[in-house]
Tab-separated table of N, CA and C in Angstrom:
chain	number	residue	atom	x	y	z
A	134	MET	N	-59.482	-131.071	22.771
A	134	MET	CA	-60.504	-130.602	22.747
A	134	MET	C	-60.416	-129.168	22.532
A	135	ASP	N	-59.327	-128.622	22.461
A	135	ASP	CA	-59.066	-127.091	21.806
A	135	ASP	C	-59.566	-126.800	20.638
A	136	ALA	N	-59.202	-128.083	19.420
A	136	ALA	CA	-59.882	-128.179	18.410
A	136	ALA	C	-61.361	-128.217	18.164
A	137	LEU	N	-61.706	-129.104	18.893
A	137	LEU	CA	-63.291	-129.259	19.200
A	137	LEU	C	-63.697	-127.832	19.296
A	138	LEU	N	-63.701	-126.962	20.554
A	138	LEU	CA	-64.329	-125.843	20.651
A	138	LEU	C	-64.023	-124.737	19.860
A	139	ASP	N	-62.640	-124.580	19.215
A	139	ASP	CA	-62.299	-123.936	17.885
A	139	ASP	C	-63.085	-124.060	17.048
A	140	LEU	N	-63.368	-125.685	16.394
A	140	LEU	CA	-64.249	-125.495	15.411
A	140	LEU	C	-65.648	-125.565	15.308
A	141	LEU	N	-66.121	-125.478	16.564
A	141	LEU	CA	-67.388	-124.716	16.862
A	141	LEU	C	-67.800	-123.900	16.951
A	142	ASN	N	-66.795	-122.819	16.942
A	142	ASN	CA	-66.843	-121.472	17.432
A	142	ASN	C	-66.175	-121.014	15.959
A	143	SER	N	-66.138	-121.393	15.350
A	143	SER	CA	-65.321	-120.969	13.740
A	143	SER	C	-66.948	-119.808	13.307
A	144	ARG	N	-67.729	-119.487	13.887
A	144	ARG	CA	-68.411	-118.976	13.046
A	144	ARG	C	-69.118	-118.037	14.281
A	145	PRO	N	-68.625	-117.079	14.674
A	145	PRO	CA	-69.088	-116.524	15.717
A	145	PRO	C	-69.355	-115.018	15.177
A	146	LEU	N	-70.344	-114.402	15.749
A	146	LEU	CA	-71.038	-113.218	15.564
A	146	LEU	C	-70.252	-111.911	15.937
A	147	VAL	N	-70.184	-111.408	15.255
A	147	VAL	CA	-69.240	-109.912	15.266
A	147	VAL	C	-69.484	-108.918	14.746
A	148	ASP	N	-70.383	-107.790	16.059
A	148	ASP	CA	-71.198	-106.678	15.565
A	148	ASP	C	-72.440	-107.198	15.043
A	149	GLY	N	-72.928	-108.225	15.631
A	149	GLY	CA	-74.255	-108.846	14.763
A	149	GLY	C	-74.222	-109.722	13.513
A	150	ARG	N	-73.079	-109.716	13.020
A	150	ARG	CA	-72.474	-110.321	11.789
A	150	ARG	C	-71.701	-111.447	12.000
A	151	GLU	N	-72.257	-113.184	10.969
A	151	GLU	CA	-71.722	-113.818	11.433
A	151	GLU	C	-70.221	-113.656	10.645
A	152	GLN	N	-69.218	-114.529	11.192
A	152	GLN	CA	-67.834	-114.190	10.308
A	152	GLN	C	-67.229	-115.975	10.350
A	153	ASP	N	-67.187	-116.504	9.350
A	153	ASP	CA	-66.955	-118.120	8.949
A	153	ASP	C	-65.510	-117.925	8.483
A	154	ALA	N	-64.963	-118.376	9.667
A	154	ALA	CA	-63.098	-118.836	9.489
A	154	ALA	C	-63.008	-120.042	8.505
A	155	LEU	N	-64.131	-120.766	8.241
A	155	LEU	CA	-63.597	-121.507	7.301
A	155	LEU	C	-64.472	-121.419	6.132
A	156	GLY	N	-65.208	-120.500	5.808
A	156	GLY	CA	-65.959	-119.857	4.813
A	156	GLY	C	-65.125	-119.591	3.384
A	157	ASP	N	-63.821	-119.015	3.536
A	157	ASP	CA	-63.334	-118.629	2.639
A	157	ASP	C	-62.108	-119.396	2.480
A	158	PRO	N	-61.910	-119.713	1.038
A	158	PRO	CA	-60.278	-120.631	1.164
A	158	PRO	C	-59.124	-120.418	1.847
A	159	ALA	N	-58.667	-118.819	1.517
A	159	ALA	CA	-57.652	-118.143	2.562
A	159	ALA	C	-57.661	-118.514	3.828
A	160	THR	N	-58.799	-118.219	4.713
A	160	THR	CA	-58.650	-118.172	5.484
A	160	THR	C	-59.069	-119.461	6.224
A	161	GLY	N	-59.658	-120.327	5.308
A	161	GLY	CA	-59.927	-121.802	5.824
A	161	GLY	C	-58.419	-122.370	5.916
A	162	THR	N	-57.705	-122.049	4.882
A	162	THR	CA	-56.706	-123.236	4.964
A	162	THR	C	-55.491	-122.704	5.776
A	163	ARG	N	-55.597	-121.172	7.015
A	163	ARG	CA	-55.451	-120.905	7.295
A	163	ARG	C	-55.077	-121.633	8.646
A	164	TRP	N	-56.603	-121.626	8.834
A	164	TRP	CA	-57.298	-122.228	10.385
A	164	TRP	C	-57.142	-123.593	10.040
A	165	ALA	N	-56.975	-124.090	9.175
A	165	ALA	CA	-56.818	-125.708	8.991
A	165	ALA	C	-55.410	-126.115	9.431
A	166	ARG	N	-54.351	-125.464	9.029
A	166	ARG	CA	-53.136	-125.461	9.096
A	166	ARG	C	-52.699	-125.345	10.884
A	167	GLU	N	-53.437	-124.327	11.350
A	167	GLU	CA	-53.140	-124.086	12.603
A	167	GLU	C	-53.435	-124.927	13.404
A	168	HIS	N	-54.298	-125.713	13.118
A	168	HIS	CA	-54.817	-127.040	14.103
A	168	HIS	C	-54.115	-128.425	13.813
A	169	GLY	N	-53.345	-128.384	12.434
A	169	GLY	CA	-52.660	-129.164	12.075
A	169	GLY	C	-53.126	-130.335	10.610
A	170	GLY	N	-54.078	-129.356	10.138
A	170	GLY	CA	-54.245	-129.770	9.083
A	170	GLY	C	-53.785	-129.354	7.633
A	171	ASP	N	-54.181	-129.972	6.225
A	171	ASP	CA	-53.321	-129.484	5.509
A	171	ASP	C	-54.153	-128.336	4.686
A	172	GLY	N	-55.154	-128.128	4.893
A	172	GLY	CA	-55.717	-126.803	4.107
A	172	GLY	C	-56.474	-126.848	3.102
A	173	SER	N	-56.634	-128.409	2.780
A	173	SER	CA	-57.290	-128.703	1.395
A	173	SER	C	-58.598	-128.248	1.063
A	174	LEU	N	-58.954	-128.116	-0.034
A	174	LEU	CA	-60.567	-127.779	-0.436
A	174	LEU	C	-61.268	-129.083	0.532
A	175	ALA	N	-61.024	-130.197	0.160
A	175	ALA	CA	-61.468	-131.082	0.572
A	175	ALA	C	-61.492	-131.161	1.907
A	176	GLU	N	-60.807	-131.087	2.420
A	176	GLU	CA	-60.780	-130.729	4.211
A	176	GLU	C	-61.461	-129.734	4.617
A	177	LEU	N	-61.582	-128.859	3.983
A	177	LEU	CA	-62.685	-127.462	4.261
A	177	LEU	C	-63.717	-128.258	4.038
A	178	ALA	N	-64.125	-128.713	3.141
A	178	ALA	CA	-65.818	-129.122	3.330
A	178	ALA	C	-66.114	-130.199	3.875
A	179	LEU	N	-64.915	-130.990	4.276
A	179	LEU	CA	-65.394	-132.280	5.453
A	179	LEU	C	-65.219	-131.315	7.198
A	180	LEU	N	-64.584	-130.449	7.096
A	180	LEU	CA	-64.503	-129.422	8.474
A	180	LEU	C	-66.035	-128.399	8.703
A	181	ARG	N	-66.340	-128.032	7.415
A	181	ARG	CA	-67.924	-127.489	7.549
A	181	ARG	C	-68.729	-128.166	7.838
A	182	ALA	N	-68.515	-129.493	7.016
A	182	ALA	CA	-69.571	-130.481	7.500
A	182	ALA	C	-69.823	-130.906	8.839
A	183	ALA	N	-68.648	-131.238	9.521
A	183	ALA	CA	-68.418	-131.813	10.920
A	183	ALA	C	-68.813	-130.527	11.976
A	184	ARG	N	-68.494	-129.191	11.569
A	184	ARG	CA	-68.695	-128.378	12.373
A	184	ARG	C	-70.689	-128.185	12.160
A	185	ASP	N	-70.734	-128.104	11.278
A	185	ASP	CA	-72.648	-127.927	11.421
A	185	ASP	C	-73.336	-129.022	11.991
A	186	ALA	N	-72.743	-129.980	12.022
A	186	ALA	CA	-73.106	-131.731	12.571
A	186	ALA	C	-73.097	-131.455	13.803
A	187	LEU	N	-72.283	-130.868	14.372
A	187	LEU	CA	-71.188	-131.004	15.756
A	187	LEU	C	-72.656	-130.029	16.574
A	188	ARG	N	-72.230	-128.841	15.622
A	188	ARG	CA	-73.469	-127.744	16.405
A	188	ARG	C	-74.565	-128.110	16.824
A	189	ASP	N	-75.320	-129.203	15.888
A	189	ASP	CA	-76.640	-129.163	16.002
A	189	ASP	C	-76.994	-130.250	16.947
A	190	VAL	N	-75.735	-131.300	17.090
A	190	VAL	CA	-75.875	-132.344	18.212
A	190	VAL	C	-75.554	-131.540	19.501
A	191	VAL	N	-74.414	-130.967	19.656
A	191	VAL	CA	-74.261	-130.190	20.938
A	191	VAL	C	-75.318	-129.380	21.229
A	192	ARG	N	-76.551	-128.630	20.362
A	192	ARG	CA	-77.570	-127.991	20.836
A	192	ARG	C	-78.924	-129.169	20.739
A	193	GLY	N	-78.210	-130.063	20.751
A	193	GLY	CA	-79.542	-130.877	20.651
A	193	GLY	C	-80.883	-130.948	19.605
A	194	GLU	N	-80.632	-130.423	18.487
A	194	GLU	CA	-81.320	-130.455	17.650
A	194	GLU	C	-81.075	-131.304	16.716
A	195	ARG	N	-80.478	-132.366	16.629
A	195	ARG	CA	-80.216	-133.765	15.899
A	195	ARG	C	-79.553	-134.727	16.690
A	196	ALA	N	-80.062	-135.443	16.116
A	196	ALA	CA	-79.220	-136.832	17.063
A	196	ALA	C	-77.539	-137.227	16.837
A	197	PRO	N	-76.858	-137.645	17.113
A	197	PRO	CA	-75.383	-137.867	17.502
A	197	PRO	C	-75.212	-138.790	15.843
A	198	ASP	N	-76.571	-139.561	15.716
A	198	ASP	CA	-75.903	-140.345	14.596
A	198	ASP	C	-75.781	-139.923	12.886
A	199	VAL	N	-75.945	-138.300	13.375
A	199	VAL	CA	-75.874	-137.549	11.961
A	199	VAL	C	-74.252	-137.195	11.436
A	200	LEU	N	-73.152	-137.825	12.688
A	200	LEU	CA	-72.006	-137.602	12.560
A	200	LEU	C	-71.687	-138.518	11.717
A	201	LYS	N	-72.395	-140.198	11.842
A	201	LYS	CA	-71.587	-140.921	11.133
A	201	LYS	C	-70.935	-141.440	10.110
A	202	PRO	N	-71.616	-140.461	9.039
A	202	PRO	CA	-70.868	-140.202	7.365
A	202	PRO	C	-69.525	-139.628	7.982
A	203	LEU	N	-68.899	-139.069	8.932
A	203	LEU	CA	-67.765	-138.566	8.867
A	203	LEU	C	-66.801	-139.644	9.231
A	204	LEU	N	-67.697	-140.857	10.004
A	204	LEU	CA	-66.259	-141.699	10.966
A	204	LEU	C	-66.622	-143.144	9.821
A	205	ASP	N	-67.180	-143.162	8.473
A	205	ASP	CA	-67.203	-144.154	7.655
A	205	ASP	C	-65.909	-144.292	7.434
A	206	GLY	N	-65.342	-145.820	6.924
A	206	GLY	CA	-64.201	-146.144	6.808
A	206	GLY	C	-63.353	-145.726	7.555
A	207	VAL	N	-63.183	-145.288	9.140
A	207	VAL	CA	-62.550	-144.513	9.954
A	207	VAL	C	-62.202	-145.779	10.724
A	208	ARG	N	-60.592	-145.915	11.230
A	208	ARG	CA	-60.443	-147.529	12.075
A	208	ARG	C	-59.083	-146.876	12.775
A	209	GLN	N	-59.443	-147.387	13.955
A	209	GLN	CA	-58.226	-146.865	14.766
A	209	GLN	C	-57.339	-148.136	15.431
A	210	THR	N	-56.201	-148.346	15.310
A	210	THR	CA	-55.568	-149.315	15.746
A	210	THR	C	-54.229	-149.547	16.766
A	211	PRO	N	-54.482	-150.167	17.806
A	211	PRO	CA	-53.820	-150.568	18.482
A	211	PRO	C	-52.078	-150.469	18.221
A	212	GLU	N	-50.984	-149.993	18.904
A	212	GLU	CA	-49.931	-150.213	19.126
A	212	GLU	C	-49.225	-150.196	20.395
A	213	ILE	N	-48.104	-150.816	20.953
A	213	ILE	CA	-47.747	-150.976	22.432
A	213	ILE	C	-46.355	-150.104	21.649
A	214	THR	N	-46.106	-148.920	22.408
A	214	THR	CA	-44.820	-148.446	22.369
A	214	THR	C	-43.900	-148.279	23.333
A	215	SER	N	-43.023	-147.662	23.558
A	215	SER	CA	-42.111	-147.715	25.020
A	215	SER	C	-43.370	-146.606	25.750
A	216	ASP	N	-43.945	-145.654	25.351
A	216	ASP	CA	-44.987	-144.847	25.962
A	216	ASP	C	-46.173	-145.374	26.454
A	217	GLY	N	-46.526	-146.847	26.219
A	217	GLY	CA	-47.562	-147.133	26.515
A	217	GLY	C	-48.311	-147.744	24.826
A	218	LEU	N	-49.526	-147.933	25.288
A	218	LEU	CA	-50.670	-147.858	24.060
A	218	LEU	C	-50.851	-146.647	23.863
A	219	GLU	N	-50.750	-146.524	22.279
A	219	GLU	CA	-50.770	-145.697	21.463
A	219	GLU	C	-51.907	-145.899	20.349
A	220	TRP	N	-53.119	-145.331	20.183
A	220	TRP	CA	-54.235	-145.384	18.805
A	220	TRP	C	-53.456	-144.972	17.574
A	221	THR	N	-53.360	-145.554	16.745
A	221	THR	CA	-52.872	-144.648	15.040
A	221	THR	C	-54.416	-144.666	14.325
A	222	LEU	N	-54.650	-143.295	14.214
A	222	LEU	CA	-56.082	-143.253	13.543
A	222	LEU	C	-55.782	-143.916	11.607
A	223	GLU	N	-56.542	-144.589	11.162
A	223	GLU	CA	-56.255	-144.653	9.894
A	223	GLU	C	-58.005	-144.298	9.014
A	224	THR	N	-57.197	-142.912	8.633
A	224	THR	CA	-58.311	-142.570	7.380
A	224	THR	C	-57.444	-141.304	6.246
A	225	PRO	N	-58.437	-141.298	5.397
A	225	PRO	CA	-57.797	-140.032	4.725
A	225	PRO	C	-57.251	-138.952	4.925
A	226	PRO	N	-56.167	-138.521	4.854
A	226	PRO	CA	-55.575	-137.512	4.769
A	226	PRO	C	-56.621	-136.082	5.133
A	227	HIS	N	-56.991	-136.101	3.901
A	227	HIS	CA	-58.133	-134.875	4.399
A	227	HIS	C	-59.334	-134.675	4.956
A	228	ALA	N	-59.270	-135.966	5.656
A	228	ALA	CA	-61.045	-136.222	6.660
A	228	ALA	C	-60.254	-136.659	8.103
A	229	ARG	N	-58.712	-136.373	7.989
A	229	ARG	CA	-58.021	-136.654	9.709
A	229	ARG	C	-58.655	-135.481	10.496
A	230	LEU	N	-58.759	-134.559	10.339
A	230	LEU	CA	-59.081	-133.159	11.357
A	230	LEU	C	-60.429	-133.238	11.638
A	231	ALA	N	-61.134	-133.335	10.324
A	231	ALA	CA	-62.751	-133.664	11.328
A	231	ALA	C	-62.791	-135.233	12.162
A	232	VAL	N	-62.422	-135.999	11.399
A	232	VAL	CA	-62.694	-137.083	12.538
A	232	VAL	C	-61.903	-136.815	13.860
A	233	GLU	N	-60.910	-135.966	13.716
A	233	GLU	CA	-60.373	-136.267	14.989
A	233	GLU	C	-61.135	-135.225	16.164
A	234	THR	N	-61.887	-134.425	15.455
A	234	THR	CA	-62.643	-133.451	16.116
A	234	THR	C	-63.630	-134.452	16.802
A	235	VAL	N	-64.332	-134.936	15.857
A	235	VAL	CA	-65.395	-136.001	16.241
A	235	VAL	C	-65.169	-136.810	17.343
A	236	LEU	N	-64.251	-137.291	17.105
A	236	LEU	CA	-63.691	-138.391	18.458
A	236	LEU	C	-63.320	-137.331	19.406
A	237	ALA	N	-62.656	-135.935	19.200
A	237	ALA	CA	-62.948	-135.402	20.987
A	237	ALA	C	-64.020	-135.167	21.091
A	238	TRP	N	-65.291	-134.969	20.186
A	238	TRP	CA	-66.326	-135.004	21.004
A	238	TRP	C	-67.207	-135.466	22.098
A	239	ALA	N	-66.785	-136.734	21.000
A	239	ALA	CA	-67.300	-138.082	22.159
A	239	ALA	C	-66.544	-138.387	23.142
A	240	ALA	N	-65.387	-138.213	23.126
A	240	ALA	CA	-64.327	-138.596	24.403
A	240	ALA	C	-64.715	-137.666	25.477
A	241	THR	N	-65.352	-136.225	25.023
A	241	THR	CA	-65.682	-135.259	25.759
A	241	THR	C	-67.007	-135.262	26.413
A	242	GLU	N	-68.000	-136.179	25.731
A	242	GLU	CA	-69.301	-136.507	26.145
A	242	GLU	C	-69.017	-137.215	27.185
A	243	LYS	N	-68.220	-138.292	26.916
A	243	LYS	CA	-68.105	-139.877	28.053
A	243	LYS	C	-67.057	-139.109	29.073
A	244	ARG	N	-66.487	-138.323	29.297
A	244	ARG	CA	-65.624	-137.468	30.308
A	244	ARG	C	-66.331	-136.886	30.875
A	245	LEU	N	-66.903	-135.596	30.164
A	245	LEU	CA	-67.598	-134.494	30.823
A	245	LEU	C	-69.002	-134.463	30.117
A	246	PRO	N	-69.981	-135.371	30.767
A	246	PRO	CA	-70.876	-135.238	29.970
A	246	PRO	C	-72.020	-133.978	30.150
A	247	GLY	N	-72.917	-133.379	29.664
A	247	GLY	CA	-73.210	-132.391	29.703
A	247	GLY	C	-72.475	-130.702	29.905
A	248	ARG	N	-71.029	-130.910	29.441
A	248	ARG	CA	-70.404	-129.754	29.769
A	248	ARG	C	-70.255	-128.952	28.807
A	249	LEU	N	-70.373	-129.852	27.489
A	249	LEU	CA	-70.188	-128.611	26.387
A	249	LEU	C	-71.340	-128.076	26.035
A	250	ARG	N	-71.803	-126.775	25.858
A	250	ARG	CA	-72.712	-126.060	25.455
A	250	ARG	C	-72.914	-124.807	24.864
A	251	PRO	N	-74.204	-124.490	24.610
A	251	PRO	CA	-74.092	-122.944	23.803
A	251	PRO	C	-74.044	-122.384	24.688
A	252	CYS	N	-73.790	-121.218	24.423
A	252	CYS	CA	-73.551	-119.886	25.243
A	252	CYS	C	-75.357	-119.398	25.529
A	253	ALA	N	-75.625	-119.033	26.897
A	253	ALA	CA	-76.862	-119.041	26.892
A	253	ALA	C	-77.291	-117.715	26.589
A	254	ASN	N	-76.104	-116.763	26.072
A	254	ASN	CA	-76.947	-115.610	25.357
A	254	ASN	C	-77.182	-115.803	24.025
A	255	GLY	N	-78.619	-115.862	23.941
A	255	GLY	CA	-79.253	-115.888	22.872
A	255	GLY	C	-78.850	-115.209	21.754
A	256	GLU	N	-78.294	-114.327	21.642
A	256	GLU	CA	-77.860	-113.417	20.618
A	256	GLU	C	-76.126	-114.212	20.278
A	257	CYS	N	-75.956	-115.138	20.924
A	257	CYS	CA	-74.832	-115.839	20.605
A	257	CYS	C	-74.235	-116.846	19.902
A	258	GLN	N	-73.322	-117.596	19.282
A	258	GLN	CA	-73.345	-118.305	18.360
A	258	GLN	C	-72.436	-119.179	19.108
A	259	MET	N	-71.621	-118.918	20.415
A	259	MET	CA	-70.135	-119.720	20.902
A	259	MET	C	-70.950	-120.523	21.185
A	260	PHE	N	-69.671	-121.597	21.651
A	260	PHE	CA	-70.024	-122.730	22.599
A	260	PHE	C	-69.142	-122.727	23.641
A	261	LEU	N	-69.027	-123.087	25.032
A	261	LEU	CA	-68.334	-123.252	25.835
A	261	LEU	C	-68.562	-124.778	26.685
A	262	LEU	N	-66.844	-124.855	27.351
A	262	LEU	CA	-67.009	-126.396	27.868
A	262	LEU	C	-66.557	-125.853	29.494
A	263	ASP	N	-67.710	-126.655	29.978
A	263	ASP	CA	-67.492	-126.241	31.540
A	263	ASP	C	-66.682	-127.109	31.976
A	264	ARG	N	-65.566	-126.328	32.837
A	264	ARG	CA	-64.717	-127.322	33.735
A	264	ARG	C	-64.787	-126.707	35.082
A	265	SER	N	-66.038	-125.847	35.438
A	265	SER	CA	-66.213	-125.702	36.845
A	265	SER	C	-66.788	-126.917	37.696
A	266	ARG	N	-66.546	-126.894	38.911
A	266	ARG	CA	-66.766	-127.845	39.866
A	266	ARG	C	-68.377	-127.661	39.820
A	267	ALA	N	-68.828	-126.326	40.092
A	267	ALA	CA	-69.957	-126.671	40.341
A	267	ALA	C	-70.852	-126.882	38.934
A	268	ASN	N	-70.492	-127.065	37.663
A	268	ASN	CA	-71.163	-127.223	36.197
A	268	ASN	C	-72.285	-126.190	36.075
A	269	ARG	N	-72.171	-124.822	36.454
A	269	ARG	CA	-72.812	-123.822	36.308
A	269	ARG	C	-72.665	-122.566	35.102
A	270	ALA	N	-71.650	-122.762	34.636
A	270	ALA	CA	-70.819	-121.829	33.293
A	270	ALA	C	-71.896	-121.781	32.458
A	271	ARG	N	-72.400	-120.453	32.175
A	271	ARG	CA	-73.404	-120.348	31.139
A	271	ARG	C	-73.380	-119.458	30.068
A	272	TRP	N	-71.686	-119.022	30.196
A	272	TRP	CA	-71.709	-117.746	28.956
A	272	TRP	C	-69.978	-118.198	28.348
A	273	CYS	N	-70.472	-118.378	27.043
A	273	CYS	CA	-68.775	-118.286	26.642
A	273	CYS	C	-68.036	-117.180	27.161
A	274	SER	N	-68.186	-115.943	27.185
A	274	SER	CA	-67.312	-115.056	27.883
A	274	SER	C	-68.528	-114.458	28.944
A	275	MET	N	-67.441	-114.725	30.026
A	275	MET	CA	-68.180	-113.274	31.378
A	275	MET	C	-68.230	-112.432	31.022
A	276	ALA	N	-66.689	-111.838	30.507
A	276	ALA	CA	-66.626	-110.283	30.073
A	276	ALA	C	-67.756	-110.104	28.769
A	277	VAL	N	-67.816	-110.777	28.546
A	277	VAL	CA	-68.689	-110.096	27.077
A	277	VAL	C	-70.335	-110.802	27.251
A	278	CYS	N	-70.460	-112.096	27.327
A	278	CYS	CA	-72.193	-112.344	27.007
A	278	CYS	C	-72.512	-112.378	28.681
A	279	GLY	N	-71.605	-113.073	29.352
A	279	GLY	CA	-72.281	-112.658	30.828
A	279	GLY	C	-72.581	-111.318	31.302
A	280	ASN	N	-71.627	-110.252	31.083
A	280	ASN	CA	-71.817	-108.808	31.224
A	280	ASN	C	-73.081	-108.342	30.556
A	281	ARG	N	-73.311	-108.591	29.493
A	281	ARG	CA	-74.580	-108.137	28.717
A	281	ARG	C	-75.767	-108.505	29.012
A	282	GLU	N	-75.505	-109.759	29.263
A	282	GLU	CA	-76.872	-110.677	29.862
A	282	GLU	C	-76.773	-110.026	31.496
A	283	LYS	N	-76.585	-109.850	32.447
A	283	LYS	CA	-76.388	-109.305	33.909
A	283	LYS	C	-76.533	-108.265	33.322
A	284	ALA	N	-76.377	-107.157	32.622
A	284	ALA	CA	-76.918	-105.686	32.716
A	284	ALA	C	-78.108	-105.847	32.285
A	285	ARG	N	-78.574	-106.513	31.154
A	285	ARG	CA	-79.615	-106.566	30.343
A	285	ARG	C	-80.777	-106.937	31.589
A	286	ARG	N	-80.338	-107.762	32.613
A	286	ARG	CA	-81.261	-108.542	33.529
A	286	ARG	C	-81.976	-107.037	34.296
A	287	HIS	N	-80.330	-106.554	34.924
A	287	HIS	CA	-80.322	-105.389	36.056
A	287	HIS	C	-81.617	-104.208	35.246
A	288	TYR	N	-81.368	-104.008	34.056
A	288	TYR	CA	-82.011	-103.071	33.391
A	288	TYR	C	-83.556	-103.279	33.362
A	289	GLU	N	-84.032	-104.741	33.147
A	289	GLU	CA	-85.438	-104.971	32.767
A	289	GLU	C	-85.789	-104.727	34.332
A	290	ARG	N	-85.314	-105.257	35.518
A	290	ARG	CA	-85.736	-105.010	36.653
A	290	ARG	C	-85.873	-103.938	37.200
A	291	THR	N	-85.141	-102.611	37.168
A	291	THR	CA	-84.981	-101.569	37.081
A	291	THR	C	-85.628	-100.346	36.671
A	292	ARG	N	-86.259	-100.556	35.565
A	292	ARG	CA	-87.156	-99.975	34.399
A	292	ARG	C	-88.817	-99.896	35.277
């Protein structure tokens, strides 16, 4: 799930300008390798496609079937080991990280439906996974976005 959030949040706004952790080959390679990928150009292209499709799906702007091309030809094979049942992912090496991210999204939607969502701050591009009991988290960061929104509302009320 961490790689899922990291991928969704790989295009943050910093001082009002979008920063893309996958946009530049050097930083993209570093990002992919930090998340278990190989950092190849083919992998980065698939990661950007997966990120953009997932962002649209989580925001409700596109249907989940937009993710289907990322999963074409992918197979999971069960294997019994001394630790129990293990699933082996069969996909080209450059596609593995993007496929794992899409599978993490599907698992998150199944186990925690509606808890993966965009930050409520309209000026933020980040996403959050609400793990709270009340399911009321609204901001990617209470210290940044939450504080800004609360200060903005307070200012509007007192003007």
